[in-house]
Amino acid sequence: MDIQYFTRLWSEGKAAKASGQTFWDNRAEEFNKLVTQGSPDERIRKIVGFLSDNSLLSKDCSVLDIGCGPGRFAVEFAKQSAEVTGLDISDKMLDYAVRNAEAVNLTNTTFINLNWDDVNLEDYGWNKRFDLVTAINSPGIHDRITLEKMIAASKGYCFLSNFIDRIDSVQDILRTEILKLEEVRFYSNTIYSIFNILWLTGYYPSITYVDTDRETVRTVEEACVYYGTLFETENYPGDEKNELIRRYLEEISVNGCVIEKVQTKTAWIYWKV
């Protein structure tokens, strides 16, 4: 098996077109709810601690965060580094990121609306510009080209995380049983392919596996908005799709709330460039 094999394997079973700005704009509020000012959640604390313990993150380093969303990680990185640049394609995500940085009086963050696919490193002066480049569950790194560009932007280390397996108790049933959609595992073969591409390119990636369990509680109305946005489908007209979703959510709700249990196995990969 050569590098071309893993390049092809990475793309198998993936959507032909990545979700666009509107999709992520519609999810920005939900993502931002996970941000608790001054008190990062356990997953963020673990990753920041991991980066610090392995000397990837320090007070003198510059960080580029690809697909930064509402800045959950970028804000914590900025507390422990010299400067952080966060990229995202969603204006709403970036608005939240700016506010979250301002809320803790950070002055060393920059947030830019950029699609990583379209970034020309030379135009921005980003060739070997950053001590650490991160992509944490980011759709921005989705093939060999975007991975190689990530490497080219770093003069020190790269860190990437992605799911190996994920079970969503409500979302999975909505997708396969209620909406009759094909089960798409967007992360299928991703880590396997990335690790082998890096190895065959001459890097020595280190990998760590992390299991997490969490619960999310939403009102029925919040859940209807969330899952209605999540499922972009041509199987049903919008009104019919939303009615099917609402009917199921009302059926499983308890005291007007929907509880989703999420179990994930995630891989953390880092390597020196």
Short mmCIF file of C-alpha atoms in Angstrom, two decimals:
data_model
loop_
_atom_site.label_atom_id
_atom_site.label_comp_id
_atom_site.label_asym_id
_atom_site.label_seq_id
_atom_site.Cartn_x
_atom_site.Cartn_y
_atom_site.Cartn_z
CA MET A 1 0.00 0.00 0.00
CA ASP A 2 1.47 3.32 -1.07
CA ILE A 3 0.57 6.92 -0.29
CA GLN A 4 -1.90 7.07 -3.19
CA TYR A 5 -3.87 4.21 -1.63
CA PHE A 6 -4.35 6.14 1.61
CA THR A 7 -5.12 9.34 -0.28
CA ARG A 8 -7.98 7.55 -2.06
CA LEU A 9 -9.11 5.73 1.08
CA TRP A 10 -9.49 9.02 2.93
CA SER A 11 -12.02 10.29 0.39
CA GLU A 12 -14.13 7.12 0.17
CA GLY A 13 -17.64 7.44 1.53
CA LYS A 14 -17.33 11.18 2.13
CA ALA A 15 -19.84 13.75 0.95
CA ALA A 16 -18.98 15.16 -2.46
CA LYS A 17 -19.44 18.69 -1.15
CA ALA A 18 -18.55 19.93 2.32
CA SER A 19 -21.11 21.82 4.39
CA GLY A 20 -21.04 25.51 3.57
CA GLN A 21 -21.19 28.76 5.49
CA THR A 22 -24.96 28.72 6.02
CA PHE A 23 -24.86 25.28 7.63
CA TRP A 24 -22.22 26.39 10.15
CA ASP A 25 -23.87 29.78 10.71
CA ASN A 26 -27.03 27.92 11.71
CA ARG A 27 -25.08 25.83 14.22
CA ALA A 28 -23.08 28.68 15.74
CA GLU A 29 -25.42 29.36 18.65
CA GLU A 30 -25.51 25.68 19.60
CA PHE A 31 -21.72 25.43 19.46
CA ASN A 32 -21.31 28.59 21.50
CA LYS A 33 -23.50 27.23 24.28
CA LEU A 34 -20.65 24.82 25.01
CA VAL A 35 -18.45 27.80 25.88
CA THR A 36 -18.54 28.63 29.60
CA GLN A 37 -16.68 31.84 30.25
CA GLY A 38 -13.61 31.27 32.39
CA SER A 39 -14.35 27.58 32.82
CA PRO A 40 -13.42 25.42 29.81
CA ASP A 41 -15.08 22.01 29.61
CA GLU A 42 -13.22 18.79 30.35
CA ARG A 43 -12.34 18.04 26.72
CA ILE A 44 -10.75 21.48 26.26
CA ARG A 45 -8.83 21.19 29.52
CA LYS A 46 -7.52 17.78 28.51
CA ILE A 47 -6.31 18.92 25.10
CA VAL A 48 -4.69 22.09 26.42
CA GLY A 49 -2.99 20.04 29.14
CA PHE A 50 -1.87 17.46 26.59
CA LEU A 51 -0.34 20.13 24.34
CA SER A 52 1.43 21.78 27.27
CA ASP A 53 2.71 18.50 28.71
CA ASN A 54 4.22 17.59 25.32
CA SER A 55 5.81 21.05 24.87
CA LEU A 56 3.64 21.92 21.89
CA LEU A 57 2.06 24.93 23.60
CA SER A 58 4.09 27.54 25.50
CA LYS A 59 4.00 31.22 26.37
CA ASP A 60 6.27 32.19 23.46
CA CYS A 61 4.57 30.26 20.67
CA SER A 62 2.28 31.36 17.84
CA VAL A 63 -0.75 29.19 17.07
CA LEU A 64 -2.96 28.76 14.01
CA ASP A 65 -6.32 27.08 14.71
CA ILE A 66 -8.02 25.82 11.52
CA GLY A 67 -11.80 25.65 11.88
CA CYS A 68 -11.84 27.51 15.19
CA GLY A 69 -15.63 27.81 15.48
CA PRO A 70 -16.68 30.03 18.40
CA GLY A 71 -13.12 30.05 19.71
CA ARG A 72 -13.43 27.48 22.48
CA PHE A 73 -9.89 26.23 21.95
CA ALA A 74 -8.40 29.41 20.53
CA VAL A 75 -9.30 31.35 23.67
CA GLU A 76 -7.64 28.77 25.92
CA PHE A 77 -4.59 28.60 23.65
CA ALA A 78 -4.27 32.38 23.80
CA LYS A 79 -4.10 32.29 27.59
CA GLN A 80 -0.94 30.18 27.33
CA SER A 81 0.77 31.48 24.17
CA ALA A 82 2.00 34.66 22.52
CA GLU A 83 -0.60 34.87 19.75
CA VAL A 84 -3.41 32.85 18.20
CA THR A 85 -4.98 33.12 14.76
CA GLY A 86 -8.31 31.38 14.29
CA LEU A 87 -9.87 30.59 10.92
CA ASP A 88 -13.45 29.66 10.11
CA ILE A 89 -15.91 29.99 7.21
CA SER A 90 -18.81 31.06 9.44
CA ASP A 91 -19.25 34.74 10.27
CA LYS A 92 -21.50 33.85 13.20
CA MET A 93 -18.94 31.44 14.65
CA LEU A 94 -16.28 34.14 14.35
CA ASP A 95 -18.53 36.76 15.97
CA TYR A 96 -18.83 34.49 18.98
CA ALA A 97 -15.08 33.83 18.94
CA VAL A 98 -14.32 37.57 19.09
CA ARG A 99 -16.79 38.06 21.94
CA ASN A 100 -15.45 35.08 23.88
CA ALA A 101 -11.91 36.42 23.61
CA GLU A 102 -13.00 39.90 24.66
CA ALA A 103 -14.94 38.48 27.60
CA VAL A 104 -11.67 37.30 29.18
CA ASN A 105 -9.73 40.43 28.12
CA LEU A 106 -7.49 38.73 25.57
CA THR A 107 -5.62 40.99 23.15
CA ASN A 108 -3.51 38.36 21.37
CA THR A 109 -6.19 36.74 19.19
CA THR A 110 -7.07 37.31 15.54
CA PHE A 111 -10.08 35.70 13.89
CA ILE A 112 -10.43 35.59 10.10
CA ASN A 113 -13.14 34.30 7.78
CA LEU A 114 -11.20 31.97 5.51
CA ASN A 115 -11.81 28.61 3.89
CA TRP A 116 -8.62 26.56 4.35
CA ASP A 117 -9.09 25.12 0.85
CA ASP A 118 -8.72 28.60 -0.60
CA VAL A 119 -5.81 29.85 1.51
CA ASN A 120 -2.61 30.64 -0.35
CA LEU A 121 0.09 30.56 2.32
CA GLU A 122 2.38 32.87 0.39
CA ASP A 123 -0.32 35.55 0.10
CA TYR A 124 -0.65 35.64 3.89
CA GLY A 125 3.02 35.12 4.68
CA TRP A 126 2.12 31.89 6.45
CA ASN A 127 4.77 29.51 5.09
CA LYS A 128 6.43 28.10 8.22
CA ARG A 129 4.84 30.96 10.14
CA PHE A 130 3.38 29.22 13.22
CA ASP A 131 4.94 27.21 16.03
CA LEU A 132 1.79 25.12 16.34
CA VAL A 133 -1.00 24.48 13.82
CA THR A 134 -4.13 22.77 15.12
CA ALA A 135 -7.23 21.26 13.53
CA ILE A 136 -9.55 19.94 16.20
CA ASN A 137 -12.40 17.92 14.68
CA SER A 138 -12.16 20.39 11.82
CA PRO A 139 -13.66 19.72 8.38
CA GLY A 140 -10.97 22.06 7.05
CA ILE A 141 -8.49 19.16 6.92
CA HIS A 142 -10.30 16.74 4.65
CA ASP A 143 -7.74 15.46 2.16
CA ARG A 144 -4.02 15.17 1.48
CA ILE A 145 -3.82 18.66 -0.06
CA THR A 146 -5.27 20.40 3.00
CA LEU A 147 -3.12 18.25 5.29
CA GLU A 148 0.06 19.19 3.42
CA LYS A 149 -0.90 22.86 3.58
CA MET A 150 -1.36 22.51 7.34
CA ILE A 151 2.16 21.11 7.59
CA ALA A 152 3.57 23.88 5.38
CA ALA A 153 2.15 26.55 7.71
CA SER A 154 4.03 25.14 10.72
CA LYS A 155 7.64 25.64 11.73
CA GLY A 156 7.23 23.48 14.81
CA TYR A 157 4.37 21.06 15.40
CA CYS A 158 0.95 20.09 14.09
CA PHE A 159 -1.88 18.70 16.20
CA LEU A 160 -5.01 17.13 14.77
CA SER A 161 -7.93 15.35 16.37
CA ASN A 162 -10.80 13.46 14.81
CA PHE A 163 -13.38 10.86 15.68
CA ILE A 164 -12.73 7.17 15.23
CA ASP A 165 -16.20 6.22 16.39
CA ARG A 166 -19.23 8.13 17.59
CA ILE A 167 -22.69 7.15 18.81
CA ASP A 168 -25.41 9.80 19.15
CA SER A 169 -28.51 8.31 20.77
CA VAL A 170 -31.03 10.70 19.18
CA GLN A 171 -29.26 11.83 16.03
CA ASP A 172 -28.52 8.31 14.81
CA ILE A 173 -32.15 7.19 15.09
CA LEU A 174 -33.40 10.33 13.38
CA ARG A 175 -31.02 9.78 10.51
CA THR A 176 -31.52 6.07 9.84
CA GLU A 177 -34.98 5.22 11.17
CA ILE A 178 -37.04 8.42 10.95
CA LEU A 179 -35.61 10.20 7.90
CA LYS A 180 -34.32 7.00 6.23
CA LEU A 181 -31.03 8.64 5.31
CA GLU A 182 -27.89 6.79 4.44
CA GLU A 183 -25.62 6.47 7.45
CA VAL A 184 -22.61 8.66 6.69
CA ARG A 185 -19.55 8.28 8.88
CA PHE A 186 -17.65 11.38 7.78
CA TYR A 187 -14.69 10.33 9.91
CA SER A 188 -14.45 6.81 8.46
CA ASN A 189 -10.82 5.92 7.70
CA THR A 190 -9.73 9.50 8.38
CA ILE A 191 -7.25 8.86 11.19
CA TYR A 192 -6.01 5.64 9.59
CA SER A 193 -5.33 7.49 6.34
CA ILE A 194 -3.74 10.56 7.95
CA PHE A 195 -1.40 8.49 10.10
CA ASN A 196 -0.19 6.46 7.14
CA ILE A 197 0.17 9.46 4.84
CA LEU A 198 2.30 11.17 7.48
CA TRP A 199 4.39 8.04 8.05
CA LEU A 200 4.96 7.50 4.33
CA THR A 201 5.88 11.17 3.93
CA GLY A 202 8.65 10.79 6.50
CA TYR A 203 7.04 12.10 9.68
CA TYR A 204 6.78 10.22 12.97
CA PRO A 205 3.29 10.92 14.28
CA SER A 206 2.38 10.17 17.88
CA ILE A 207 -1.19 9.06 18.52
CA THR A 208 -3.36 8.95 21.64
CA TYR A 209 -6.91 7.62 21.96
CA VAL A 210 -9.50 9.27 24.18
CA ASP A 211 -12.99 8.05 25.15
CA THR A 212 -15.68 10.53 26.16
CA ASP A 213 -19.29 10.32 27.29
CA ARG A 214 -21.56 13.32 27.58
CA GLU A 215 -25.22 14.27 27.74
CA THR A 216 -26.88 17.23 26.08
CA VAL A 217 -30.29 18.43 27.27
CA ARG A 218 -32.41 20.56 24.94
CA THR A 219 -36.00 21.69 25.07
CA VAL A 220 -38.17 20.19 22.35
CA GLU A 221 -38.12 23.53 20.52
CA GLU A 222 -34.33 23.79 20.75
CA ALA A 223 -33.99 20.19 19.60
CA CYS A 224 -36.30 20.78 16.61
CA VAL A 225 -34.15 23.70 15.48
CA TYR A 226 -30.90 21.82 16.09
CA TYR A 227 -31.80 18.61 14.26
CA GLY A 228 -33.71 20.46 11.53
CA THR A 229 -30.51 22.35 10.77
CA LEU A 230 -28.30 19.30 11.12
CA PHE A 231 -30.06 17.19 8.51
CA GLU A 232 -29.74 18.60 5.04
CA THR A 233 -31.77 16.20 2.95
CA GLU A 234 -33.51 16.00 -0.39
CA ASN A 235 -35.62 13.02 0.70
CA TYR A 236 -38.37 15.25 2.06
CA PRO A 237 -39.59 18.83 1.59
CA GLY A 238 -38.50 21.02 4.48
CA ASP A 239 -41.89 21.09 6.21
CA GLU A 240 -42.33 17.31 6.01
CA LYS A 241 -38.81 16.69 7.30
CA ASN A 242 -39.31 19.05 10.22
CA GLU A 243 -42.64 17.46 11.09
CA LEU A 244 -41.10 13.98 11.18
CA ILE A 245 -38.33 15.27 13.42
CA ARG A 246 -40.74 17.09 15.75
CA ARG A 247 -43.02 14.07 16.08
CA TYR A 248 -40.15 11.81 17.14
CA LEU A 249 -38.66 14.36 19.53
CA GLU A 250 -42.00 14.94 21.24
CA GLU A 251 -42.41 11.17 21.56
CA ILE A 252 -39.09 10.71 23.39
CA SER A 253 -39.15 13.94 25.38
CA VAL A 254 -39.29 13.95 29.17
CA ASN A 255 -40.85 16.97 30.85
CA GLY A 256 -40.49 18.94 27.63
CA CYS A 257 -36.81 18.11 27.17
CA VAL A 258 -34.83 15.83 24.86
CA ILE A 259 -31.73 14.15 26.27
CA GLU A 260 -29.04 12.96 23.88
CA LYS A 261 -26.24 10.70 25.04
CA VAL A 262 -23.07 10.93 22.97
CA GLN A 263 -20.24 8.41 23.18
CA THR A 264 -17.06 9.08 21.22
CA LYS A 265 -13.65 7.60 20.64
CA THR A 266 -11.27 10.28 19.42
CA ALA A 267 -7.68 10.13 18.19
CA TRP A 268 -5.18 12.91 18.92
CA ILE A 269 -2.24 13.00 16.51
CA TYR A 270 0.74 15.31 16.73
CA TRP A 271 3.99 15.43 14.83
CA LYS A 272 7.07 17.61 14.42
CA VAL A 273 7.48 19.14 10.98
#
